[in-house]
C-alpha positions as semicolon CSV with decimal commas, in nm:
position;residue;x (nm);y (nm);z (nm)
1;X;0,022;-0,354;2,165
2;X;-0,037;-0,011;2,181
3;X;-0,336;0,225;2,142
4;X;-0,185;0,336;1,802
5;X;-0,126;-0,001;1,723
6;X;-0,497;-0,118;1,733
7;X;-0,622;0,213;1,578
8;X;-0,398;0,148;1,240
9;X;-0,520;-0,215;1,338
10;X;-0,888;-0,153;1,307
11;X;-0,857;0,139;1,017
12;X;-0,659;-0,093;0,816
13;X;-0,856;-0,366;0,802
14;X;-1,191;-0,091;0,724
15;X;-0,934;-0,009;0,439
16;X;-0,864;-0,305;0,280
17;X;-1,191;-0,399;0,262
18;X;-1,271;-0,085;0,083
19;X;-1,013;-0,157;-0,131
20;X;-1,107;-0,498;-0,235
21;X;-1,414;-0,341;-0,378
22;X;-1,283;-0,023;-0,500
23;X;-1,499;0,197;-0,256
24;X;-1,319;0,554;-0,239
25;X;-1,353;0,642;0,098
26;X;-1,116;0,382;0,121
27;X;-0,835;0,653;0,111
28;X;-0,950;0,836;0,384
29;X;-0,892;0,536;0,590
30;X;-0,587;0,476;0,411
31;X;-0,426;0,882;0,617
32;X;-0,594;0,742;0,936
33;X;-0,428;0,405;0,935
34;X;-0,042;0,502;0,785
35;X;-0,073;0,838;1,024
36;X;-0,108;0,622;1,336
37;X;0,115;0,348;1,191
38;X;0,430;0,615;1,112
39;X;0,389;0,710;1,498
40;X;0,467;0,355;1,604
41;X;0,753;0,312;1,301
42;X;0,947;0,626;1,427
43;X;0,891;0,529;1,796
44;X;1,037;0,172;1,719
45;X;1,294;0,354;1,505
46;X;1,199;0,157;1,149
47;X;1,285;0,460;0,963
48;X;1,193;0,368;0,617
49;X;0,865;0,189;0,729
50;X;0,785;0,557;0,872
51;X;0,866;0,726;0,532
52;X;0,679;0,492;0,385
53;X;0,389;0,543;0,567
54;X;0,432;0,913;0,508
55;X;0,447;0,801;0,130
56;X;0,101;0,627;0,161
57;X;-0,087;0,940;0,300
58;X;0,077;1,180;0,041
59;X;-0,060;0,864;-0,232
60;X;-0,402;0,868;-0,061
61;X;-0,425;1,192;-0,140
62;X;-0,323;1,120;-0,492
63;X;-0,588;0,861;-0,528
64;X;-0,836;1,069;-0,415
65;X;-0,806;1,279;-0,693
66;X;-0,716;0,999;-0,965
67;X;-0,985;0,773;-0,829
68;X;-1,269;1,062;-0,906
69;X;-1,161;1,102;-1,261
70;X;-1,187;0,700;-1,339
71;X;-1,528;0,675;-1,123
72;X;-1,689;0,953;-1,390
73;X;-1,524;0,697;-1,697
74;X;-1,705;0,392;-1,533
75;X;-1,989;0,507;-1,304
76;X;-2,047;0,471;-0,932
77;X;-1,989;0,119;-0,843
78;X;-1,803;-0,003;-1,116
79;X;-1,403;-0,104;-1,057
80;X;-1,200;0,080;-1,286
81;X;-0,876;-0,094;-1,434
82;X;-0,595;0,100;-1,589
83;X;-0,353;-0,117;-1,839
84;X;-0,005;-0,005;-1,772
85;X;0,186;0,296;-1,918
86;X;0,450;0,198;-2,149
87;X;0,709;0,360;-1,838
88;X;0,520;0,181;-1,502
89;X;0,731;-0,107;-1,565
90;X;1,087;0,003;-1,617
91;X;1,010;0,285;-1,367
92;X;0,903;0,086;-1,109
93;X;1,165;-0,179;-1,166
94;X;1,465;0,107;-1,102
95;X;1,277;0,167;-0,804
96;X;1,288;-0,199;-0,615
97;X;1,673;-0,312;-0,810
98;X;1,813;0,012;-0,752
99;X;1,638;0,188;-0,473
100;X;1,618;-0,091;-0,277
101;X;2,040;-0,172;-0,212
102;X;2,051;0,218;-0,132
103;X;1,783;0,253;0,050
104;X;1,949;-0,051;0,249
105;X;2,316;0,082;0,282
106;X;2,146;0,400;0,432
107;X;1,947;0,231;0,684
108;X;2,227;-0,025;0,787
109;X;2,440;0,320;0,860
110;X;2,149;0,396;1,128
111;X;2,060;0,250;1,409
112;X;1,718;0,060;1,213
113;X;1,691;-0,295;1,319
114;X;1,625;-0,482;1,050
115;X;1,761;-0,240;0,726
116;X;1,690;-0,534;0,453
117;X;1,314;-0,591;0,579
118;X;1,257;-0,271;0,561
119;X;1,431;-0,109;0,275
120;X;1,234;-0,410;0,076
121;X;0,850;-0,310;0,238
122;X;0,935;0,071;0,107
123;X;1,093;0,019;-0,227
124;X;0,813;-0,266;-0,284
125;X;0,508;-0,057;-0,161
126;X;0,598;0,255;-0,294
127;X;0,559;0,070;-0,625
128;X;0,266;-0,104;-0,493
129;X;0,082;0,236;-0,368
130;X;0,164;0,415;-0,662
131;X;0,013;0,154;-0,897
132;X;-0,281;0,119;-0,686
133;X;-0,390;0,473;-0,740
134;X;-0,391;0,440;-1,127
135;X;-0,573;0,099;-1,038
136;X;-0,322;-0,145;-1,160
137;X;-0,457;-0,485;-1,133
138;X;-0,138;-0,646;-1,104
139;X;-0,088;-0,388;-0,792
140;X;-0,230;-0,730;-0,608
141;X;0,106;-0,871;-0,643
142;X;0,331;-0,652;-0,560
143;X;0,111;-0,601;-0,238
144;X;0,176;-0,974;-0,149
145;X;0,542;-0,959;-0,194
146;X;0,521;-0,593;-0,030
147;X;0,309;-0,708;0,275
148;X;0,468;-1,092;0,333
149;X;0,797;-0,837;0,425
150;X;0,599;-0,617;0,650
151;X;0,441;-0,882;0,848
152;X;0,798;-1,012;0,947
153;X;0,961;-0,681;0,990
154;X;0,665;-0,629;1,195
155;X;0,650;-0,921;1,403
156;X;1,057;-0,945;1,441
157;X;1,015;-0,606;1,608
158;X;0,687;-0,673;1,826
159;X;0,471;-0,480;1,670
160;X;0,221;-0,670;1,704
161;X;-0,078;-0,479;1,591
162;X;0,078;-0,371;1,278
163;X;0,201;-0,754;1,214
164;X;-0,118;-0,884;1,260
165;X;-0,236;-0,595;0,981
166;X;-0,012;-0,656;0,729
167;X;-0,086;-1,050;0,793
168;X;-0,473;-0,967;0,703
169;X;-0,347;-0,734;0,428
170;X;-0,160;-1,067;0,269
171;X;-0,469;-1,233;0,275
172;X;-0,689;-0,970;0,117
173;X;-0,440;-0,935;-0,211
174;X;-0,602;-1,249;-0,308
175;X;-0,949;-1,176;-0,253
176;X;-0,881;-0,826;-0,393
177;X;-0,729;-0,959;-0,720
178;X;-1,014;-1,192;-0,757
179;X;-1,309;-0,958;-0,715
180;X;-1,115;-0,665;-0,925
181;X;-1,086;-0,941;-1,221
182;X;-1,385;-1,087;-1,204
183;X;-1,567;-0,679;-1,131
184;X;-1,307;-0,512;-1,263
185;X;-1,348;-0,277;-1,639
186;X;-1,091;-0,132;-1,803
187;X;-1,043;0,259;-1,866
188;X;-0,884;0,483;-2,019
């Protein structure tokens, strides 16, 4: 394990716990940890894990912006849930059935060592980041599908650091789902 391994390591897990309670600095941890984590994707040549981790700092930005205009609907403190738009659902669905078999074929063409495991961690957490910053509760789940392939892509390609992230990430959806139901109100 790597210095940039344990950084994304110890700024990931800072992050999820922010996330669990809907703190926004949260996203500021969010560039930290996917910056250091794209560096050890593109040096282990998992392409679309690196993209993806590009993705999540361009959506951290996002969310920093979305996250301020549902904080002023709630107040400080208070988790603010979104019910979904009318397209999240289709949208998101093109993306995993139909991004996901191209986004495969093109990394199978390259030399990426494992092109299902990770053509299913972007397609699933590009979904999964983009419904986290309008504050999707059902974001939860798509983070456990999204993370259970990360932690074996991961781990199959001794990353270590990163697998042992994602494993802790797994393990937060539930505690995150549980405290943004029980915490959780509704906006706008």
């Amino acid at each position: 394990m790597n210095y940039l391994e344990i950084f994304s390591l110890v700024t990931g897990v800072v992050f999820i716990i922010m996330q669990i309670f809907q703190h926004k600095w949260m996203w500021y941890f969010q560039i930290a940890t996917s910056t250091a984590a794209m560096i050890v994707a593109i040096d282990g040549r998992i392409w679309a894990f690196a993209i993806l981790n590009l993705y999540f700092v361009a959506m951290a930005i996002l969310g920093i912006f979305r996250w301020r205009e549902a904080e002023r609907q709630v107040g400080r403190g208070t988790i603010h849930i979104a019910r979904f738009s009318r397209k999240a659902i289709p949208i998101s669905a093109s993306v995993v059935f139909i991004g996901g078999p191209i986004v495969y074929f093109i990394l199978a063409g390259t030399n990426d060592p494992a092109p299902f495991l990770d053509a299913a961690t972007l397609v699933l957490s590009l979904v999964g980041s983009y419904w986290l910053t309008r504050s999707y509760l059902a974001q939860w789940f798509v983070w456990f599908v999204a993370d259970s392939f990360a932690v074996i892509l991961n781990f199959s390609q001794d990353k270590i650091g990163i697998g042992i992230l994602y494993s802790i990430y797994i393990l937060s959806t539930v505690i995150g789902y549980i405290n943004w139901r029980k915490n959780g109100e509704y906006v706008q």
